[in-house]
Short mmCIF file of C-alpha atoms and ligand atoms in Angstrom, two decimals:
data_model
loop_
_atom_site.label_atom_id
_atom_site.label_comp_id
_atom_site.label_asym_id
_atom_site.label_seq_id
_atom_site.Cartn_x
_atom_site.Cartn_y
_atom_site.Cartn_z
CA MET A 103 -4.09 -24.05 3.05
CA THR A 104 -0.52 -23.68 1.78
CA SER A 105 -0.81 -19.99 0.88
CA ALA A 106 -0.77 -19.23 4.63
CA ASP A 107 2.89 -20.30 4.58
CA PRO A 108 5.16 -17.50 3.29
CA ILE A 109 8.09 -19.90 2.83
CA GLU A 110 6.06 -22.14 0.49
CA ASN A 111 4.70 -19.09 -1.33
CA LEU A 112 8.14 -17.63 -1.86
CA ALA A 113 9.67 -20.91 -3.04
CA THR A 114 6.89 -21.21 -5.62
CA LEU A 115 7.46 -17.64 -6.86
CA ILE A 116 11.28 -17.87 -6.96
CA ARG A 117 11.03 -21.01 -9.13
CA CYS A 118 9.30 -18.91 -11.80
CA PRO A 119 12.10 -17.30 -13.86
CA SER A 120 10.32 -13.96 -14.31
CA VAL A 121 13.19 -11.75 -15.46
CA THR A 122 11.65 -8.58 -16.93
CA PRO A 123 9.78 -8.69 -19.31
CA ALA A 124 9.04 -12.44 -18.91
CA GLU A 125 6.03 -13.43 -16.83
CA GLY A 126 7.79 -16.73 -16.14
CA GLY A 127 4.71 -18.32 -14.55
CA ALA A 128 4.91 -16.00 -11.53
CA LEU A 129 1.53 -14.31 -12.03
CA THR A 130 -0.13 -17.66 -12.75
CA ALA A 131 1.32 -18.98 -9.49
CA LEU A 132 0.13 -15.90 -7.61
CA ALA A 133 -3.37 -16.22 -9.10
CA ALA A 134 -3.42 -19.85 -7.92
CA MET A 135 -2.71 -18.63 -4.38
CA LEU A 136 -5.31 -15.85 -4.39
CA GLU A 137 -8.30 -17.48 -6.12
CA PRO A 138 -8.88 -20.13 -3.42
CA LEU A 139 -8.94 -17.31 -0.84
CA GLY A 140 -11.89 -15.71 -2.65
CA PHE A 141 -10.12 -13.10 -4.75
CA SER A 142 -11.33 -12.35 -8.25
CA VAL A 143 -8.18 -12.19 -10.32
CA GLU A 144 -7.70 -10.30 -13.57
CA ARG A 145 -4.70 -10.54 -15.86
CA VAL A 146 -4.02 -7.32 -17.72
CA THR A 147 -1.57 -7.23 -20.61
CA ALA A 148 -0.21 -3.79 -21.48
CA SER A 149 1.37 -2.83 -24.80
CA GLU A 150 3.40 0.04 -26.13
CA PRO A 151 4.83 0.35 -29.65
CA GLY A 152 8.43 -0.83 -29.78
CA MET A 153 8.32 -2.47 -26.36
CA PRO A 154 7.57 -6.02 -25.26
CA ASP A 155 4.05 -6.67 -23.96
CA ILE A 156 3.89 -6.89 -20.18
CA GLU A 157 1.57 -9.06 -18.14
CA ASN A 158 0.20 -7.60 -14.92
CA LEU A 159 -2.31 -8.80 -12.32
CA TYR A 160 -5.08 -7.17 -10.33
CA ALA A 161 -6.98 -9.13 -7.69
CA ARG A 162 -9.68 -7.99 -5.30
CA ILE A 163 -11.74 -9.46 -2.53
CA GLY A 164 -14.77 -7.56 -1.22
CA THR A 165 -16.98 -4.93 -2.82
CA GLU A 166 -17.31 -2.33 -0.06
CA GLY A 167 -14.98 0.23 1.44
CA PRO A 168 -12.64 0.79 3.09
CA HIS A 169 -10.29 -0.49 0.43
CA LEU A 170 -6.66 -1.40 1.12
CA MET A 171 -4.30 -2.11 -1.77
CA PHE A 172 -1.05 -4.07 -1.68
CA ALA A 173 1.27 -3.19 -4.58
CA GLY A 174 4.37 -4.88 -5.88
CA HIS A 175 6.07 -6.64 -8.77
CA THR A 176 6.87 -10.23 -9.65
CA ASP A 177 9.50 -9.38 -12.25
CA VAL A 178 13.13 -9.63 -11.21
CA VAL A 179 16.48 -8.33 -12.46
CA PRO A 180 18.75 -10.73 -14.40
CA VAL A 181 20.83 -13.20 -12.38
CA GLY A 182 24.16 -11.74 -13.55
CA ASN A 183 27.05 -14.19 -13.30
CA GLU A 184 25.13 -17.42 -12.66
CA ALA A 185 28.34 -19.37 -11.91
CA ALA A 186 29.00 -17.04 -8.97
CA TRP A 187 25.76 -18.06 -7.20
CA THR A 188 26.29 -20.60 -4.42
CA HIS A 189 22.70 -21.85 -4.94
CA ALA A 190 20.71 -21.87 -8.17
CA PRO A 191 19.09 -18.43 -8.69
CA PHE A 192 15.68 -19.97 -9.45
CA GLY A 193 16.02 -22.93 -7.07
CA ALA A 194 14.67 -21.48 -3.79
CA GLU A 195 17.13 -23.62 -1.84
CA ILE A 196 17.39 -23.08 1.91
CA ALA A 197 20.83 -23.15 3.56
CA ASN A 198 21.82 -21.94 7.04
CA GLY A 199 18.39 -20.50 7.64
CA GLU A 200 18.31 -18.46 4.43
CA MET A 201 16.38 -18.96 1.21
CA PHE A 202 18.38 -18.18 -1.92
CA GLY A 203 16.98 -16.92 -5.19
CA ARG A 204 16.54 -13.95 -7.47
CA GLY A 205 13.64 -11.91 -6.11
CA ALA A 206 13.92 -13.34 -2.57
CA VAL A 207 13.87 -9.81 -1.12
CA ASP A 208 13.08 -7.69 -4.22
CA MET A 209 10.28 -8.43 -4.01
CA LYS A 210 8.72 -11.85 -4.31
CA GLY A 211 9.38 -12.22 -0.58
CA GLY A 212 7.13 -9.25 0.23
CA ILE A 213 4.35 -10.66 -1.96
CA ALA A 214 4.71 -14.15 -0.43
CA CYS A 215 4.35 -12.68 3.07
CA PHE A 216 1.37 -10.47 2.23
CA VAL A 217 -0.46 -13.39 0.62
CA ALA A 218 0.22 -15.48 3.76
CA ALA A 219 -0.93 -12.63 6.00
CA VAL A 220 -4.20 -12.30 4.07
CA ALA A 221 -4.76 -16.07 4.12
CA ARG A 222 -4.27 -16.16 7.90
CA GLN A 223 -6.47 -13.13 8.45
CA ILE A 224 -9.29 -14.66 6.38
CA ALA A 225 -8.93 -17.98 8.21
CA LYS A 226 -9.12 -16.11 11.52
CA ASN A 227 -11.79 -13.46 10.89
CA GLY A 228 -13.36 -14.28 7.53
CA PRO A 229 -13.23 -11.93 4.53
CA PRO A 230 -12.14 -8.35 5.32
CA LYS A 231 -14.79 -5.85 6.42
CA GLY A 232 -14.14 -3.83 3.31
CA SER A 233 -11.95 -4.69 0.33
CA LEU A 234 -8.39 -5.86 -0.19
CA SER A 235 -6.62 -5.84 -3.51
CA PHE A 236 -3.30 -6.81 -5.06
CA LEU A 237 -1.85 -4.61 -7.80
CA ILE A 238 1.09 -6.58 -9.17
CA THR A 239 3.17 -5.57 -12.17
CA GLY A 240 5.66 -7.42 -14.33
CA ASP A 241 7.53 -4.28 -15.39
CA GLU A 242 9.02 -2.62 -12.32
CA GLU A 243 12.64 -3.57 -12.94
CA GLY A 244 12.35 -2.68 -16.64
CA PRO A 245 11.18 0.52 -18.33
CA ALA A 246 8.14 0.67 -15.99
CA VAL A 247 5.99 1.88 -18.87
CA ASN A 248 3.62 -1.09 -19.19
CA GLY A 249 3.32 -1.76 -15.49
CA THR A 250 1.99 0.16 -12.51
CA ILE A 251 1.02 3.33 -14.42
CA LYS A 252 -1.17 1.49 -16.91
CA LEU A 253 -2.54 -0.98 -14.38
CA LEU A 254 -3.66 1.90 -12.14
CA GLN A 255 -5.30 3.65 -15.10
CA TRP A 256 -7.01 0.42 -16.15
CA ALA A 257 -8.35 -0.20 -12.64
CA ALA A 258 -9.42 3.41 -12.09
CA GLU A 259 -11.33 3.38 -15.39
CA ARG A 260 -13.33 0.40 -14.12
CA GLY A 261 -14.24 2.42 -11.04
CA GLU A 262 -11.67 1.04 -8.61
CA ARG A 263 -10.96 3.45 -5.74
CA TRP A 264 -8.53 2.89 -2.91
CA ASP A 265 -8.22 4.39 0.56
CA ALA A 266 -4.62 3.38 1.17
CA CYS A 267 -1.77 1.40 -0.33
CA LEU A 268 1.16 -0.56 1.05
CA VAL A 269 4.07 -1.25 -1.32
CA GLY A 270 6.04 -4.34 -0.29
CA GLU A 271 9.47 -3.30 -1.58
CA PRO A 272 12.46 -4.02 0.69
CA THR A 273 12.82 -0.94 2.92
CA ASN A 274 14.94 -2.12 5.85
CA PRO A 275 18.69 -1.40 5.68
CA ASP A 276 19.83 -3.95 8.30
CA GLN A 277 17.02 -5.50 10.31
CA LEU A 278 13.31 -6.11 9.88
CA GLY A 279 11.54 -3.15 11.49
CA ASP A 280 14.23 -0.53 10.75
CA MET A 281 12.38 1.64 8.31
CA ILE A 282 9.11 2.57 6.63
CA LYS A 283 9.22 4.79 3.55
CA ILE A 284 6.59 7.50 3.77
CA GLY A 285 7.71 9.48 0.75
CA ARG A 286 10.34 9.70 -1.90
CA ARG A 287 12.51 12.41 -3.33
CA GLY A 288 11.93 13.51 -6.89
CA SER A 289 14.44 12.89 -9.65
CA VAL A 290 15.29 14.89 -12.76
CA SER A 291 18.06 14.20 -15.29
CA GLY A 292 19.44 16.44 -17.98
CA ALA A 293 22.34 16.90 -20.38
CA ILE A 294 24.12 20.07 -21.43
CA THR A 295 26.21 20.72 -24.52
CA VAL A 296 28.64 23.64 -24.58
CA HIS A 297 29.46 25.16 -27.96
CA GLY A 298 32.87 26.84 -28.30
CA VAL A 299 35.26 27.47 -31.17
CA GLN A 300 37.94 24.97 -32.14
CA GLY A 301 41.50 26.23 -32.42
CA HIS A 302 45.21 25.81 -31.72
CA ALA A 303 46.21 25.26 -28.10
CA ALA A 304 48.98 27.84 -28.55
CA TYR A 305 46.53 30.51 -29.78
CA PRO A 306 43.63 30.24 -27.31
CA HIS A 307 42.50 33.83 -27.92
CA LEU A 308 41.45 32.74 -31.41
CA ALA A 309 39.47 29.79 -30.02
CA ASP A 310 36.81 29.34 -27.34
CA ASN A 311 37.57 26.27 -25.24
CA ALA A 312 34.36 24.32 -24.54
CA VAL A 313 36.08 22.57 -21.62
CA ARG A 314 36.30 25.85 -19.71
CA GLY A 315 32.61 26.34 -20.39
CA VAL A 316 31.52 22.90 -19.25
CA ILE A 317 33.56 23.27 -16.04
CA ALA A 318 31.90 26.62 -15.30
CA LEU A 319 28.41 25.24 -15.93
CA THR A 320 28.81 22.01 -13.96
CA ASP A 321 30.37 23.94 -11.09
CA ALA A 322 27.35 26.25 -11.04
CA LEU A 323 25.10 23.19 -10.81
CA MET A 324 26.98 21.74 -7.84
CA HIS A 325 27.49 24.95 -5.78
CA PRO A 326 25.94 26.27 -3.64
CA PRO A 327 23.67 23.51 -2.19
CA PHE A 328 20.07 23.65 -3.45
CA ASP A 329 18.69 23.63 0.09
CA ALA A 330 19.49 22.46 3.61
CA GLY A 331 16.90 19.70 3.77
CA THR A 332 13.40 19.83 5.25
CA GLU A 333 11.61 18.30 8.21
CA SER A 334 10.98 15.04 6.35
CA PHE A 335 13.72 15.05 3.72
CA GLN A 336 17.50 15.15 3.43
CA PRO A 337 19.03 18.03 1.41
CA SER A 338 18.49 17.95 -2.34
CA ASN A 339 21.60 16.77 -4.18
CA LEU A 340 22.81 17.12 -7.73
CA GLU A 341 25.47 14.84 -9.15
CA VAL A 342 27.25 15.44 -12.44
CA THR A 343 27.24 11.95 -13.91
CA THR A 344 29.54 12.41 -16.89
CA ILE A 345 31.65 15.01 -18.73
CA ASP A 346 32.60 14.11 -22.29
CA VAL A 347 34.91 15.89 -24.70
CA GLY A 348 36.54 13.06 -26.61
CA ASN A 349 39.44 15.14 -27.88
CA PRO A 350 42.49 12.98 -28.68
CA ALA A 351 44.78 15.85 -29.73
CA THR A 352 47.03 17.69 -27.28
CA ASN A 353 47.36 20.79 -29.47
CA VAL A 354 43.71 21.32 -30.29
CA VAL A 355 41.24 23.37 -28.25
CA PRO A 356 37.92 21.51 -28.49
CA ALA A 357 34.77 23.18 -29.79
CA GLU A 358 32.24 21.03 -27.98
CA ALA A 359 31.89 19.50 -24.52
CA ARG A 360 28.97 17.62 -23.00
CA ALA A 361 27.93 16.84 -19.47
CA ALA A 362 24.99 15.06 -17.85
CA PHE A 363 23.55 15.36 -14.37
CA ASN A 364 20.86 13.99 -12.07
CA ILE A 365 19.27 15.76 -9.13
CA ARG A 366 17.39 14.09 -6.28
CA PHE A 367 15.24 16.84 -4.82
CA ASN A 368 13.10 17.22 -1.72
CA ASP A 369 9.77 18.91 -1.04
CA THR A 370 11.34 22.38 -1.17
CA TRP A 371 10.88 21.97 -4.91
CA THR A 372 8.63 20.58 -7.58
CA ALA A 373 10.08 19.06 -10.75
CA GLU A 374 9.18 22.32 -12.51
CA THR A 375 10.75 24.69 -9.99
CA VAL A 376 13.93 22.65 -9.65
CA MET A 377 14.32 22.62 -13.45
CA ALA A 378 13.82 26.37 -13.49
CA GLU A 379 16.49 26.77 -10.80
CA ILE A 380 18.93 24.67 -12.84
CA VAL A 381 18.34 26.85 -15.92
CA ARG A 382 18.76 29.99 -13.79
CA ARG A 383 22.13 28.76 -12.51
CA LEU A 384 23.34 27.79 -15.98
CA ASP A 385 22.29 31.13 -17.46
CA ALA A 386 23.96 33.05 -14.64
CA ALA A 387 27.22 31.16 -15.18
CA ALA A 388 27.01 31.55 -18.94
CA HIS A 389 26.67 35.32 -18.54
CA ASP A 390 29.25 35.68 -15.73
CA GLU A 391 31.85 38.22 -16.96
CA LYS A 392 34.39 36.98 -14.39
CA LEU A 393 34.35 33.52 -15.91
CA ARG A 394 34.69 34.82 -19.47
CA PRO A 395 36.51 38.16 -19.37
CA GLY A 396 36.08 40.04 -22.62
CA ARG A 397 34.03 37.32 -24.27
CA ALA A 398 30.43 36.93 -25.33
CA PRO A 399 28.13 34.86 -23.08
CA LEU A 400 28.74 31.12 -23.22
CA SER A 401 26.71 29.24 -25.79
CA TYR A 402 25.10 26.05 -24.53
CA ASP A 403 21.91 24.05 -24.76
CA ILE A 404 20.15 21.76 -22.34
CA LYS A 405 18.09 18.61 -22.96
CA TRP A 406 15.92 17.12 -20.23
CA ALA A 407 15.42 13.40 -19.89
CA GLU A 408 11.80 12.38 -20.34
CA ARG A 409 9.46 11.92 -17.41
CA PRO A 410 10.78 13.53 -14.22
CA SER A 411 9.88 11.72 -11.00
CA HIS A 412 7.84 13.88 -8.67
CA VAL A 413 8.59 14.23 -4.98
CA PHE A 414 5.89 13.13 -2.54
CA LEU A 415 5.26 12.81 1.18
CA THR A 416 2.41 10.77 2.68
CA ARG A 417 0.65 12.37 5.64
CA ASN A 418 -2.04 9.80 6.35
CA ASN A 419 -2.05 9.10 10.06
CA ASN A 420 -4.21 5.97 10.01
CA LEU A 421 -2.01 4.33 7.41
CA ILE A 422 1.33 5.28 8.99
CA ALA A 423 0.17 4.59 12.56
CA SER A 424 -1.34 1.16 11.72
CA LEU A 425 1.86 0.09 10.00
CA SER A 426 4.41 1.47 12.45
CA GLY A 427 2.24 0.27 15.36
CA ALA A 428 2.15 -3.25 13.87
CA ILE A 429 5.92 -3.25 13.39
CA GLU A 430 6.52 -2.09 16.94
CA ALA A 431 4.04 -4.63 18.36
CA VAL A 432 5.77 -7.52 16.57
CA THR A 433 9.46 -6.51 16.67
CA GLY A 434 9.53 -4.24 19.72
CA ARG A 435 11.19 -1.54 17.64
CA ALA A 436 9.76 1.73 16.37
CA PRO A 437 10.59 2.04 12.65
CA LYS A 438 12.17 5.19 11.25
CA LEU A 439 9.81 7.10 8.94
CA SER A 440 12.09 7.76 6.00
CA THR A 441 12.12 9.39 2.57
CA THR A 442 15.62 8.27 1.55
CA GLY A 443 16.71 6.14 -1.38
CA GLY A 444 15.75 5.99 -5.03
CA THR A 445 12.37 6.25 -6.67
CA SER A 446 9.78 3.45 -6.62
CA ASP A 447 6.38 2.73 -8.10
CA ALA A 448 4.89 4.48 -5.06
CA ARG A 449 5.45 7.70 -7.03
CA PHE A 450 2.66 6.61 -9.41
CA ILE A 451 0.33 5.24 -6.72
CA LYS A 452 0.43 8.48 -4.69
CA ASP A 453 -1.78 10.09 -7.36
CA TYR A 454 -4.59 7.66 -6.39
CA CYS A 455 -4.31 7.17 -2.62
CA PRO A 456 -1.94 7.59 0.32
CA VAL A 457 0.95 5.14 0.04
CA VAL A 458 3.68 3.80 2.32
CA GLU A 459 6.33 1.17 1.75
CA PHE A 460 7.53 -1.63 4.00
CA GLY A 461 9.09 -4.99 3.15
CA LEU A 462 12.11 -7.15 3.84
CA VAL A 463 15.77 -6.29 4.52
CA GLY A 464 17.19 -5.02 1.25
CA GLN A 465 20.88 -5.85 1.62
CA THR A 466 21.16 -8.49 -1.12
CA MET A 467 18.71 -7.07 -3.66
CA HIS A 468 19.95 -7.23 -7.27
CA MET A 469 23.12 -9.05 -6.06
CA VAL A 470 24.51 -12.49 -6.76
CA ASP A 471 23.21 -14.80 -3.99
CA GLU A 472 20.13 -12.68 -3.26
CA ARG A 473 18.65 -14.29 -0.16
CA VAL A 474 16.31 -13.82 2.77
CA ALA A 475 16.38 -15.07 6.34
CA VAL A 476 13.58 -17.63 6.60
CA ALA A 477 12.75 -16.29 10.07
CA ASP A 478 12.16 -12.84 8.55
CA LEU A 479 9.48 -14.27 6.25
CA GLU A 480 7.47 -15.43 9.25
CA THR A 481 8.02 -12.15 11.12
CA LEU A 482 7.02 -10.02 8.13
CA THR A 483 3.88 -12.14 7.67
CA VAL A 484 2.88 -11.49 11.28
CA ILE A 485 3.61 -7.76 10.86
CA TYR A 486 1.50 -7.61 7.69
CA GLN A 487 -1.35 -9.51 9.33
CA THR A 488 -1.26 -7.18 12.35
CA PHE A 489 -1.20 -4.19 10.00
CA ILE A 490 -4.24 -5.44 8.06
CA GLU A 491 -6.14 -6.01 11.30
CA ARG A 492 -5.28 -2.56 12.66
CA TRP A 493 -5.86 -0.71 9.41
CA PHE A 494 -9.35 -2.12 8.90
CA GLY A 495 -10.11 -1.67 12.59
CA ASP A 496 -9.09 2.00 12.53
CA ALA A 497 -10.72 2.66 9.18
CA GLN A 498 -14.04 1.31 10.54
CA ALA A 499 -13.80 3.28 13.76
ZN1 LIG H 1412 11.60 -4.06 -6.33
#
């Protein structure tokens, strides 16, 4: 049974050029691995006006609980400068103990290993005493509108319920076993526009320089810190991402200035309370007499980017203990339970069941020459198999 070999599985998946939004044959290849194992596989195409249709896949084996879900994506980011690759980006060539290819670590490699782990576990113990499912999207690296969110809704409407989920994204900074993600910070972006009065640089009292205003507002966003961090999270952090005035004249005071920002916030806040805090800071600065002696309050407006990402922290002991115990048993190292990094599709899954993330070493993700140590594929497969065994064992107990 070839699907018990993660190296074969990954080579097959890498050879499918599934750059978002293209399916590229990757889901068909995955279905061909899962069906012989006894999974019933469904292909779900999601649509949204003005966006390309996205193909997704949901596969399940078993009808009873407990129900463990593996989540991931077969789409990949573009190859970038193809000439700079030392091995073809969709070739799955192995050199010096590493397999090269777009998606090798993010995250066809994680899928290849989980499929192999399931195949080995079924060969060893028969079908799981409960249910196992794969929730695989083709839209994680794109707008993420026609992927995990819609696939979860579709499955939930058919009565699917899960007890726990493992996302196979690359989570290890340097070595397999470094890190599990047990939560993620939230993310909110916004843009402010400051309205002043245009005038002559030599007669500033007749004008109202929007640059002074945008400096005051962005400074209020950056100082003081939003918090000092919490038990499970690093301090929240706001970065001003751009300030734009676009004034080519040296003798003109500009009337308008714009800035944009993004905050990554921890569980001190919700998206709503952190947005309220940002507005409070901006209003305080706009009305600060010291910043604008003898002038009316600063005029500005704020626009929020759509769809904030909500912060979450998983506190499911069975899930975390089965995974970290499996990692320690196989690698001899206790993984760090982390909430660092960007957002992931786990932020959508957490509304349905407890979710953790563990996959390969992420160093080359999205880079030219994305690659994975072949030895890591075997180790991750053994970790995943051990995790499955422990999770079902503990869930039954
Ligand atoms: Zn990914």
